Amino acid sequence: MENKNFVQELKWRGMLNDVMPGTEEHLLEKMRSAYVGIDPTADSLHIGHLVSVMMLRHFQLAGHKPMALIGGATGMIGDPSGKSAERNLLDEETLKHNQDSIKKQLERFLDFSEGENNAILVNNYDWMKNFSFLDFARDIGKHITVNYMMAKDSVKKRFSAESKEGMSFTEFTYQLIQGYDFLHLYQQKDCTLQMGGSDQWGNITTGTEMIRRIGKGKAYALTCPLITKADGTKFGKTEGGNIWLDKERTSPYKFYQYWLNTSDKDAEKYIKIFTFLSQQEIQNLLKEHQEAPHLRLLQKRLGEEVTKMVHGEEDYEKAIQASKVLFGKSTSEDLKQLDKATFLDVFEGVPQAVVSRADIKQGLDMIAALSAKTNFLSSNGEARRALQANSIAVNKEKVKEDFVIQLEDLINDQYVILNKGKKNTYIIAIAD
């Protein structure tokens, strides 16, 4: 077992927000168990979940036993913390599918194999599904006062004058159910610590209170700050929505680009939170970056570490290749390596025109490709002048006026890329 101080590790990484007194000492005594709750409303985690997952990984590296709790029961209700409205409820089949998918993703971070401090996955639906309302009201509800529940920030906000929605009884009971999860894991699996984002503090401490009152025991709470971006926009979101860990939802290229495009200030923060680089490595990296910020060494290393961790070496290499296609020197062979999803991501927003497969089959001459069939250039004359000036490339290779685009030139059997000089890119898409 590594003799690592988990709380101090989180502290220097900027991953510690609130911690209950005595937690650090409690963890230094012997191996402990801690859990993080994960909302199963999708069949993939997104990078907003990564902080909690990294906390569990650091916990395991420090020699402790991590537990990921899939909120199958709570996912059917919806957590009011930080939300302004109620969420949609999921059915059992969907929750099961989501849980299985999330477990596969967690296996990239946590060691679930047999061992003293192996990670385990639990689902609160397993112990909540047979709990009757009357039993819950009698055995749990009577131990926590409404005054105590109303004092929580997450509840107060929803009762405030600004909140138009109010709060249903269902959501009001959420902190009791989450608190009961902690009590259950404390009693059944000797779990003495719950971790989460800073918006979870109220729910987590309700659990420690239940353990004190019902379980006659002592438990601890620890939260990390909610991750923010320096420019005020939401971390983990783009115009296209969440950045997911599932490559079908967010391609490794787009995933890598997200990290590559972070500001210097954010990258300095994220490199500590989202990688396992040591304090010394990070200090060296920051020094190198400050000496030549235009090289974006920090962002490149951040992108490399997180992409490899989530997707593996091969997908990272593909993401690098895809980045070169748009921004660097690449050949038509490089282009043909791109799968369709990555191709569409790389060339998102590039002007496109559609031509028929029949046109390509009989051969599409360059004047038609640039103007007559596509209107990329405003006239045939302009197309001819660009070709004569040797500024036109098809799939990154220069062509003359006599070049004809044929079926073998298609990328993914569907696309042709045209470039005019270095700045202008166009896509011809084939309609079947």
Short mmCIF file of C-alpha atoms in Angstrom, two decimals:
data_model
loop_
_atom_site.label_atom_id
_atom_site.label_comp_id
_atom_site.label_asym_id
_atom_site.label_seq_id
_atom_site.Cartn_x
_atom_site.Cartn_y
_atom_site.Cartn_z
CA MET A 1 0.00 0.00 0.00
CA GLU A 2 1.35 3.42 -0.90
CA ASN A 3 1.73 5.59 2.14
CA LYS A 4 0.20 8.65 0.53
CA ASN A 5 -1.75 11.37 2.25
CA PHE A 6 -4.94 11.55 0.20
CA VAL A 7 -6.17 14.88 1.63
CA GLN A 8 -2.81 16.59 1.03
CA GLU A 9 -2.71 15.19 -2.52
CA LEU A 10 -6.09 16.76 -3.27
CA LYS A 11 -5.02 20.00 -1.61
CA TRP A 12 -2.00 20.72 -3.82
CA ARG A 13 -3.98 19.73 -6.89
CA GLY A 14 -6.67 22.32 -6.10
CA MET A 15 -9.26 19.54 -5.66
CA LEU A 16 -10.27 20.22 -2.06
CA ASN A 17 -13.20 22.47 -1.20
CA ASP A 18 -14.69 21.39 2.14
CA VAL A 19 -13.53 18.61 4.41
CA MET A 20 -15.00 17.58 7.73
CA PRO A 21 -12.59 17.93 10.69
CA GLY A 22 -10.76 14.69 11.46
CA THR A 23 -11.04 13.26 7.92
CA GLU A 24 -7.30 13.39 7.20
CA GLU A 25 -6.39 11.64 10.46
CA HIS A 26 -9.16 9.06 9.92
CA LEU A 27 -7.70 8.14 6.52
CA LEU A 28 -4.13 7.91 7.81
CA GLU A 29 -5.05 5.30 10.46
CA LYS A 30 -5.74 2.40 8.05
CA MET A 31 -7.39 1.48 4.75
CA ARG A 32 -10.82 3.12 4.50
CA SER A 33 -13.74 2.98 2.05
CA ALA A 34 -15.26 6.03 0.37
CA TYR A 35 -17.89 6.51 -2.28
CA VAL A 36 -18.95 8.99 -4.92
CA GLY A 37 -22.46 9.04 -6.38
CA ILE A 38 -22.82 9.06 -10.15
CA ASP A 39 -26.00 10.12 -11.87
CA PRO A 40 -27.00 7.49 -14.48
CA THR A 41 -29.21 9.72 -16.66
CA ALA A 42 -27.02 8.97 -19.74
CA ASP A 43 -25.11 5.89 -20.91
CA SER A 44 -21.83 7.79 -20.77
CA LEU A 45 -19.97 9.96 -18.32
CA HIS A 46 -18.95 13.42 -19.50
CA ILE A 47 -15.91 15.42 -18.41
CA GLY A 48 -17.96 17.07 -15.66
CA HIS A 49 -17.92 13.64 -13.94
CA LEU A 50 -14.17 13.29 -14.32
CA VAL A 51 -13.29 15.22 -11.16
CA SER A 52 -15.18 12.75 -8.94
CA VAL A 53 -13.65 9.82 -10.82
CA MET A 54 -10.15 11.30 -10.39
CA MET A 55 -10.84 11.66 -6.66
CA LEU A 56 -11.73 7.96 -6.48
CA ARG A 57 -8.56 7.09 -8.40
CA HIS A 58 -6.36 9.15 -6.07
CA PHE A 59 -8.17 7.49 -3.15
CA GLN A 60 -7.29 4.05 -4.53
CA LEU A 61 -3.68 5.08 -5.25
CA ALA A 62 -3.39 6.16 -1.61
CA GLY A 63 -4.21 2.56 -0.64
CA HIS A 64 -7.92 2.97 0.12
CA LYS A 65 -11.02 1.26 -1.29
CA PRO A 66 -13.10 3.33 -3.74
CA MET A 67 -16.81 2.78 -4.41
CA ALA A 68 -18.78 4.24 -7.29
CA LEU A 69 -22.48 4.42 -6.49
CA ILE A 70 -24.76 4.47 -9.51
CA GLY A 71 -27.89 6.34 -8.48
CA GLY A 72 -30.43 3.97 -10.00
CA ALA A 73 -33.06 4.91 -7.42
CA THR A 74 -32.11 8.57 -7.09
CA GLY A 75 -31.85 8.79 -10.90
CA MET A 76 -35.57 8.07 -10.94
CA ILE A 77 -36.15 11.22 -8.87
CA GLY A 78 -33.49 13.79 -9.73
CA ASP A 79 -31.19 15.74 -7.44
CA PRO A 80 -32.30 19.34 -6.77
CA SER A 81 -28.75 20.54 -6.01
CA GLY A 82 -27.77 23.25 -8.45
CA LYS A 83 -30.84 22.58 -10.61
CA SER A 84 -33.58 25.09 -11.22
CA ALA A 85 -36.15 22.57 -12.44
CA GLU A 86 -37.07 18.92 -12.02
CA ARG A 87 -35.61 16.40 -14.43
CA ASN A 88 -37.18 13.60 -16.42
CA LEU A 89 -37.44 10.22 -14.73
CA LEU A 90 -35.90 7.06 -16.21
CA ASP A 91 -37.27 3.54 -16.49
CA GLU A 92 -35.50 0.48 -15.09
CA GLU A 93 -34.30 -0.91 -18.43
CA THR A 94 -32.66 2.39 -19.42
CA LEU A 95 -31.01 2.69 -16.01
CA LYS A 96 -29.57 -0.85 -16.32
CA HIS A 97 -28.11 -0.08 -19.76
CA ASN A 98 -26.64 3.20 -18.49
CA GLN A 99 -25.10 1.49 -15.46
CA ASP A 100 -23.37 -1.17 -17.60
CA SER A 101 -21.96 1.48 -19.96
CA ILE A 102 -20.70 3.66 -17.09
CA LYS A 103 -19.00 0.64 -15.43
CA LYS A 104 -17.01 -0.01 -18.63
CA GLN A 105 -15.82 3.61 -18.62
CA LEU A 106 -14.89 3.52 -14.93
CA GLU A 107 -12.69 0.47 -15.59
CA ARG A 108 -10.30 2.76 -17.44
CA PHE A 109 -9.65 4.63 -14.19
CA LEU A 110 -10.30 2.27 -11.30
CA ASP A 111 -8.99 -1.21 -10.57
CA PHE A 112 -12.00 -3.50 -10.12
CA SER A 113 -9.91 -6.71 -10.02
CA GLU A 114 -9.80 -8.84 -6.87
CA GLY A 115 -7.67 -7.24 -4.22
CA GLU A 116 -7.86 -5.75 -0.75
CA ASN A 117 -8.59 -2.24 -2.03
CA ASN A 118 -10.32 -3.14 -5.31
CA ALA A 119 -12.97 -0.73 -6.56
CA ILE A 120 -16.60 -1.78 -6.40
CA LEU A 121 -19.73 -0.55 -8.15
CA VAL A 122 -23.02 -0.40 -6.26
CA ASN A 123 -26.48 0.74 -7.31
CA ASN A 124 -28.82 2.27 -4.74
CA TYR A 125 -31.80 0.84 -6.63
CA ASP A 126 -30.77 -2.57 -5.23
CA TRP A 127 -31.54 -1.58 -1.64
CA MET A 128 -34.21 1.07 -2.28
CA LYS A 129 -36.53 -0.91 -4.57
CA ASN A 130 -38.07 -3.00 -1.77
CA PHE A 131 -38.23 -0.18 0.78
CA SER A 132 -41.87 0.74 1.35
CA PHE A 133 -42.82 4.36 1.85
CA LEU A 134 -44.20 3.58 5.31
CA ASP A 135 -40.98 1.83 6.37
CA PHE A 136 -38.88 4.71 5.10
CA ALA A 137 -41.05 7.32 6.84
CA ARG A 138 -40.95 5.37 10.14
CA ASP A 139 -37.33 4.12 10.18
CA ILE A 140 -35.54 7.04 8.52
CA GLY A 141 -37.77 10.10 8.21
CA LYS A 142 -38.41 10.50 11.91
CA HIS A 143 -34.70 10.94 12.68
CA ILE A 144 -34.17 14.07 10.57
CA THR A 145 -36.22 17.22 11.22
CA VAL A 146 -37.74 19.38 8.50
CA ASN A 147 -35.91 22.33 10.09
CA TYR A 148 -32.59 20.53 9.47
CA MET A 149 -33.52 19.80 5.83
CA MET A 150 -34.77 23.34 5.18
CA ALA A 151 -31.47 24.82 6.36
CA LYS A 152 -29.58 23.28 3.41
CA ASP A 153 -28.54 25.73 0.69
CA SER A 154 -29.81 23.50 -2.13
CA VAL A 155 -33.29 23.56 -0.56
CA LYS A 156 -33.21 27.23 0.47
CA LYS A 157 -32.48 28.35 -3.09
CA ARG A 158 -35.49 26.52 -4.45
CA PHE A 159 -37.76 28.07 -1.82
CA SER A 160 -36.41 31.56 -2.38
CA ALA A 161 -38.31 34.39 -4.06
CA GLU A 162 -36.22 34.02 -7.27
CA SER A 163 -37.32 30.42 -7.79
CA LYS A 164 -40.49 30.26 -9.88
CA GLU A 165 -40.55 26.47 -9.88
CA GLY A 166 -40.78 25.74 -6.17
CA MET A 167 -39.87 22.20 -5.15
CA SER A 168 -41.87 19.01 -5.20
CA PHE A 169 -42.06 16.66 -2.22
CA THR A 170 -40.18 14.11 -4.38
CA GLU A 171 -37.17 16.37 -4.66
CA PHE A 172 -37.42 17.51 -1.07
CA THR A 173 -36.94 13.89 0.04
CA TYR A 174 -33.82 13.53 -2.13
CA GLN A 175 -31.38 14.43 0.64
CA LEU A 176 -32.99 11.80 2.90
CA ILE A 177 -32.55 9.13 0.23
CA GLN A 178 -28.94 10.14 -0.46
CA GLY A 179 -28.34 10.26 3.29
CA TYR A 180 -29.78 6.77 3.60
CA ASP A 181 -27.38 5.52 0.88
CA PHE A 182 -24.48 6.63 3.06
CA LEU A 183 -26.02 4.97 6.13
CA HIS A 184 -26.57 1.73 4.17
CA LEU A 185 -22.98 1.66 2.86
CA TYR A 186 -21.68 2.49 6.33
CA GLN A 187 -23.63 -0.40 7.87
CA GLN A 188 -23.12 -2.95 5.08
CA LYS A 189 -19.67 -2.10 3.70
CA ASP A 190 -17.98 -0.08 6.46
CA CYS A 191 -17.90 2.99 4.20
CA THR A 192 -16.94 6.02 6.30
CA LEU A 193 -16.44 8.79 3.73
CA GLN A 194 -18.60 10.29 1.01
CA MET A 195 -17.09 12.60 -1.61
CA GLY A 196 -18.60 14.80 -4.31
CA GLY A 197 -18.79 18.29 -5.80
CA SER A 198 -19.16 21.27 -3.49
CA ASP A 199 -22.89 21.51 -4.36
CA GLN A 200 -23.30 18.11 -2.65
CA TRP A 201 -22.10 19.23 0.79
CA GLY A 202 -25.64 19.52 2.18
CA ASN A 203 -26.70 16.07 0.99
CA ILE A 204 -23.45 14.45 2.17
CA THR A 205 -23.63 15.94 5.65
CA THR A 206 -27.25 14.74 5.97
CA GLY A 207 -25.73 11.26 5.53
CA THR A 208 -23.13 11.80 8.26
CA GLU A 209 -25.94 13.05 10.52
CA MET A 210 -28.00 9.90 9.86
CA ILE A 211 -24.99 7.71 10.62
CA ARG A 212 -24.59 9.59 13.91
CA ARG A 213 -28.26 9.41 14.89
CA ILE A 214 -29.33 6.02 13.51
CA GLY A 215 -26.06 4.12 13.05
CA LYS A 216 -24.55 5.51 16.27
CA GLY A 217 -21.31 5.94 14.34
CA LYS A 218 -18.94 8.53 12.90
CA ALA A 219 -18.57 9.29 9.19
CA TYR A 220 -16.87 11.99 7.15
CA ALA A 221 -17.51 14.29 4.21
CA LEU A 222 -15.18 15.77 1.60
CA THR A 223 -15.98 17.88 -1.47
CA CYS A 224 -14.04 19.28 -4.41
CA PRO A 225 -14.68 22.70 -5.95
CA LEU A 226 -17.02 22.89 -8.92
CA ILE A 227 -14.79 23.30 -11.95
CA THR A 228 -15.17 26.64 -13.68
CA LYS A 229 -13.61 28.32 -16.70
CA ALA A 230 -11.76 31.62 -16.42
CA ASP A 231 -14.01 33.26 -19.03
CA GLY A 232 -17.18 32.41 -17.10
CA THR A 233 -18.51 29.87 -19.63
CA LYS A 234 -19.43 26.42 -18.34
CA PHE A 235 -16.68 23.83 -18.04
CA GLY A 236 -17.22 20.75 -20.19
CA LYS A 237 -19.73 22.38 -22.52
CA THR A 238 -19.31 23.48 -26.13
CA GLU A 239 -21.83 24.77 -28.64
CA GLY A 240 -22.49 21.13 -29.48
CA GLY A 241 -23.26 20.28 -25.84
CA ASN A 242 -21.37 18.11 -23.33
CA ILE A 243 -17.91 16.67 -23.94
CA TRP A 244 -18.58 12.96 -23.41
CA LEU A 245 -16.17 10.12 -22.63
CA ASP A 246 -17.97 7.88 -25.14
CA LYS A 247 -16.25 8.26 -28.52
CA GLU A 248 -19.56 7.73 -30.33
CA ARG A 249 -20.89 10.89 -28.69
CA THR A 250 -17.69 12.98 -28.75
CA SER A 251 -14.95 11.84 -31.13
CA PRO A 252 -11.40 11.55 -29.70
CA TYR A 253 -10.44 14.38 -32.10
CA LYS A 254 -13.06 16.72 -30.65
CA PHE A 255 -12.21 15.55 -27.13
CA TYR A 256 -8.51 16.35 -27.69
CA GLN A 257 -9.35 19.71 -29.26
CA TYR A 258 -11.39 20.70 -26.19
CA TRP A 259 -8.32 20.42 -23.95
CA LEU A 260 -5.99 21.90 -26.57
CA ASN A 261 -8.15 25.01 -26.82
CA THR A 262 -8.20 25.82 -23.11
CA SER A 263 -6.79 29.16 -21.98
CA ASP A 264 -3.40 29.30 -20.24
CA LYS A 265 -5.08 30.07 -16.92
CA ASP A 266 -7.47 27.12 -17.20
CA ALA A 267 -4.75 24.75 -18.45
CA GLU A 268 -2.63 25.55 -15.36
CA LYS A 269 -5.56 24.48 -13.19
CA TYR A 270 -6.69 21.48 -15.26
CA ILE A 271 -3.23 19.88 -15.57
CA LYS A 272 -3.29 19.33 -11.79
CA ILE A 273 -6.87 18.07 -11.66
CA PHE A 274 -7.16 15.90 -14.76
CA THR A 275 -3.74 14.21 -14.94
CA PHE A 276 -1.65 12.06 -12.62
CA LEU A 277 1.55 13.99 -13.31
CA SER A 278 3.58 14.64 -10.17
CA GLN A 279 3.98 18.03 -8.56
CA GLN A 280 7.56 18.25 -9.87
CA GLU A 281 6.58 17.33 -13.45
CA ILE A 282 3.85 19.95 -13.41
CA GLN A 283 6.19 22.63 -12.05
CA ASN A 284 8.71 21.88 -14.82
CA LEU A 285 5.97 21.97 -17.43
CA LEU A 286 4.62 25.31 -16.18
CA LYS A 287 8.15 26.76 -16.32
CA GLU A 288 8.64 25.55 -19.93
CA HIS A 289 5.23 26.89 -20.87
CA GLN A 290 5.91 30.34 -19.41
CA GLU A 291 9.15 30.59 -21.38
CA ALA A 292 7.35 29.98 -24.69
CA PRO A 293 3.56 30.26 -24.22
CA HIS A 294 2.93 30.45 -28.00
CA LEU A 295 3.98 26.78 -28.30
CA ARG A 296 1.07 25.81 -26.05
CA LEU A 297 3.13 23.03 -24.44
CA LEU A 298 0.83 22.97 -21.43
CA GLN A 299 -2.34 22.52 -23.49
CA LYS A 300 -0.69 19.87 -25.68
CA ARG A 301 0.45 17.84 -22.68
CA LEU A 302 -2.95 18.24 -21.00
CA GLY A 303 -4.70 17.07 -24.18
CA GLU A 304 -2.30 14.14 -24.52
CA GLU A 305 -2.63 12.94 -20.92
CA VAL A 306 -6.43 13.16 -20.73
CA THR A 307 -7.06 11.74 -24.23
CA LYS A 308 -4.76 8.77 -23.60
CA MET A 309 -6.33 8.17 -20.19
CA VAL A 310 -9.90 8.21 -21.57
CA HIS A 311 -9.41 6.78 -25.08
CA GLY A 312 -5.99 5.12 -25.20
CA GLU A 313 -2.78 5.67 -27.21
CA GLU A 314 -4.21 4.72 -30.61
CA ASP A 315 -7.12 7.16 -30.50
CA TYR A 316 -4.79 9.89 -29.24
CA GLU A 317 -2.52 9.35 -32.27
CA LYS A 318 -5.57 9.52 -34.56
CA ALA A 319 -6.64 12.78 -32.90
CA ILE A 320 -3.16 14.22 -33.58
CA GLN A 321 -3.34 13.08 -37.21
CA ALA A 322 -6.78 14.65 -37.58
CA SER A 323 -5.50 17.93 -36.09
CA LYS A 324 -2.69 17.99 -38.68
CA VAL A 325 -5.18 17.53 -41.50
CA LEU A 326 -6.79 20.86 -40.79
CA PHE A 327 -3.89 22.84 -39.38
CA GLY A 328 -0.69 21.30 -40.71
CA LYS A 329 0.92 19.54 -43.63
CA SER A 330 -0.85 16.34 -44.54
CA THR A 331 -1.22 14.12 -47.59
CA SER A 332 -4.20 12.56 -49.31
CA GLU A 333 -3.16 9.29 -47.61
CA ASP A 334 -3.55 10.96 -44.18
CA LEU A 335 -7.03 12.11 -45.21
CA LYS A 336 -8.07 8.63 -46.23
CA GLN A 337 -7.15 7.34 -42.74
CA LEU A 338 -9.88 9.46 -41.14
CA ASP A 339 -13.08 7.66 -40.21
CA LYS A 340 -16.32 9.37 -41.20
CA ALA A 341 -17.20 10.77 -37.74
CA THR A 342 -13.74 12.30 -37.28
CA PHE A 343 -13.78 13.66 -40.83
CA LEU A 344 -17.07 15.45 -40.17
CA ASP A 345 -15.75 16.83 -36.87
CA VAL A 346 -12.54 18.10 -38.46
CA PHE A 347 -14.35 19.86 -41.27
CA GLU A 348 -17.32 21.10 -39.27
CA GLY A 349 -18.34 24.55 -40.52
CA VAL A 350 -16.37 24.27 -43.79
CA PRO A 351 -18.44 25.28 -46.89
CA GLN A 352 -19.97 22.21 -48.53
CA ALA A 353 -21.69 21.46 -51.79
CA VAL A 354 -23.39 18.26 -52.89
CA VAL A 355 -22.87 16.61 -56.27
CA SER A 356 -24.26 13.31 -57.51
CA ARG A 357 -22.29 10.07 -57.63
CA ALA A 358 -23.06 9.92 -61.35
CA ASP A 359 -21.14 13.19 -61.85
CA ILE A 360 -18.07 11.73 -60.14
CA LYS A 361 -18.41 8.43 -61.98
CA GLN A 362 -18.15 10.12 -65.36
CA GLY A 363 -15.41 12.42 -64.03
CA LEU A 364 -15.86 15.92 -62.58
CA ASP A 365 -13.61 18.51 -64.21
CA MET A 366 -12.01 21.19 -62.03
CA ILE A 367 -14.00 24.15 -63.38
CA ALA A 368 -17.24 22.32 -62.50
CA ALA A 369 -15.83 21.28 -59.11
CA LEU A 370 -14.86 24.84 -58.21
CA SER A 371 -17.65 26.85 -59.75
CA ALA A 372 -20.26 25.50 -62.13
CA LYS A 373 -21.46 22.64 -59.90
CA THR A 374 -20.63 24.08 -56.45
CA ASN A 375 -20.45 27.91 -56.55
CA PHE A 376 -17.40 27.78 -54.27
CA LEU A 377 -15.84 30.35 -56.60
CA SER A 378 -18.07 32.99 -58.14
CA SER A 379 -17.31 32.25 -61.83
CA ASN A 380 -15.65 29.80 -64.21
CA GLY A 381 -13.12 32.53 -65.02
CA GLU A 382 -12.10 32.84 -61.36
CA ALA A 383 -11.76 29.05 -61.15
CA ARG A 384 -9.57 29.01 -64.27
CA ARG A 385 -7.31 31.80 -62.94
CA ALA A 386 -6.88 30.00 -59.58
CA LEU A 387 -5.90 26.80 -61.40
CA GLN A 388 -3.44 28.63 -63.64
CA ALA A 389 -1.91 30.26 -60.53
CA ASN A 390 -1.30 26.76 -59.14
CA SER A 391 -3.29 27.55 -55.96
CA ILE A 392 -5.81 24.68 -56.09
CA ALA A 393 -5.37 21.33 -54.31
CA VAL A 394 -7.60 18.26 -54.33
CA ASN A 395 -7.27 16.22 -51.14
CA LYS A 396 -4.18 18.28 -50.22
CA GLU A 397 -2.38 17.65 -53.54
CA LYS A 398 -1.90 20.42 -56.13
CA VAL A 399 -3.77 19.96 -59.43
CA LYS A 400 -3.89 21.64 -62.84
CA GLU A 401 -6.87 22.52 -65.01
CA ASP A 402 -6.82 19.14 -66.78
CA PHE A 403 -7.34 17.17 -63.52
CA VAL A 404 -10.60 15.18 -63.28
CA ILE A 405 -12.09 14.06 -59.94
CA GLN A 406 -13.04 10.36 -60.04
CA LEU A 407 -14.44 7.73 -57.67
CA GLU A 408 -10.98 6.69 -56.40
CA ASP A 409 -10.42 10.26 -55.15
CA LEU A 410 -13.29 10.01 -52.66
CA ILE A 411 -12.49 9.98 -48.95
CA ASN A 412 -14.69 7.48 -47.09
CA ASP A 413 -16.32 6.93 -50.49
CA GLN A 414 -18.17 10.20 -49.94
CA TYR A 415 -16.03 13.35 -49.75
CA VAL A 416 -13.50 15.41 -51.68
CA ILE A 417 -11.54 18.26 -50.11
CA LEU A 418 -10.62 21.28 -52.20
CA ASN A 419 -8.18 23.95 -51.09
CA LYS A 420 -7.59 27.35 -52.64
CA GLY A 421 -4.32 28.61 -51.23
CA LYS A 422 -3.70 28.02 -47.53
CA LYS A 423 -6.79 29.72 -46.17
CA ASN A 424 -9.81 28.43 -48.11
CA THR A 425 -11.15 24.90 -47.72
CA TYR A 426 -14.25 23.44 -49.37
CA ILE A 427 -15.91 20.03 -49.18
CA ILE A 428 -17.72 18.25 -52.01
CA ALA A 429 -20.11 15.66 -50.56
CA ILE A 430 -21.53 12.92 -52.75
CA ALA A 431 -25.26 12.29 -52.81
CA ASP A 432 -26.18 8.70 -53.70
#
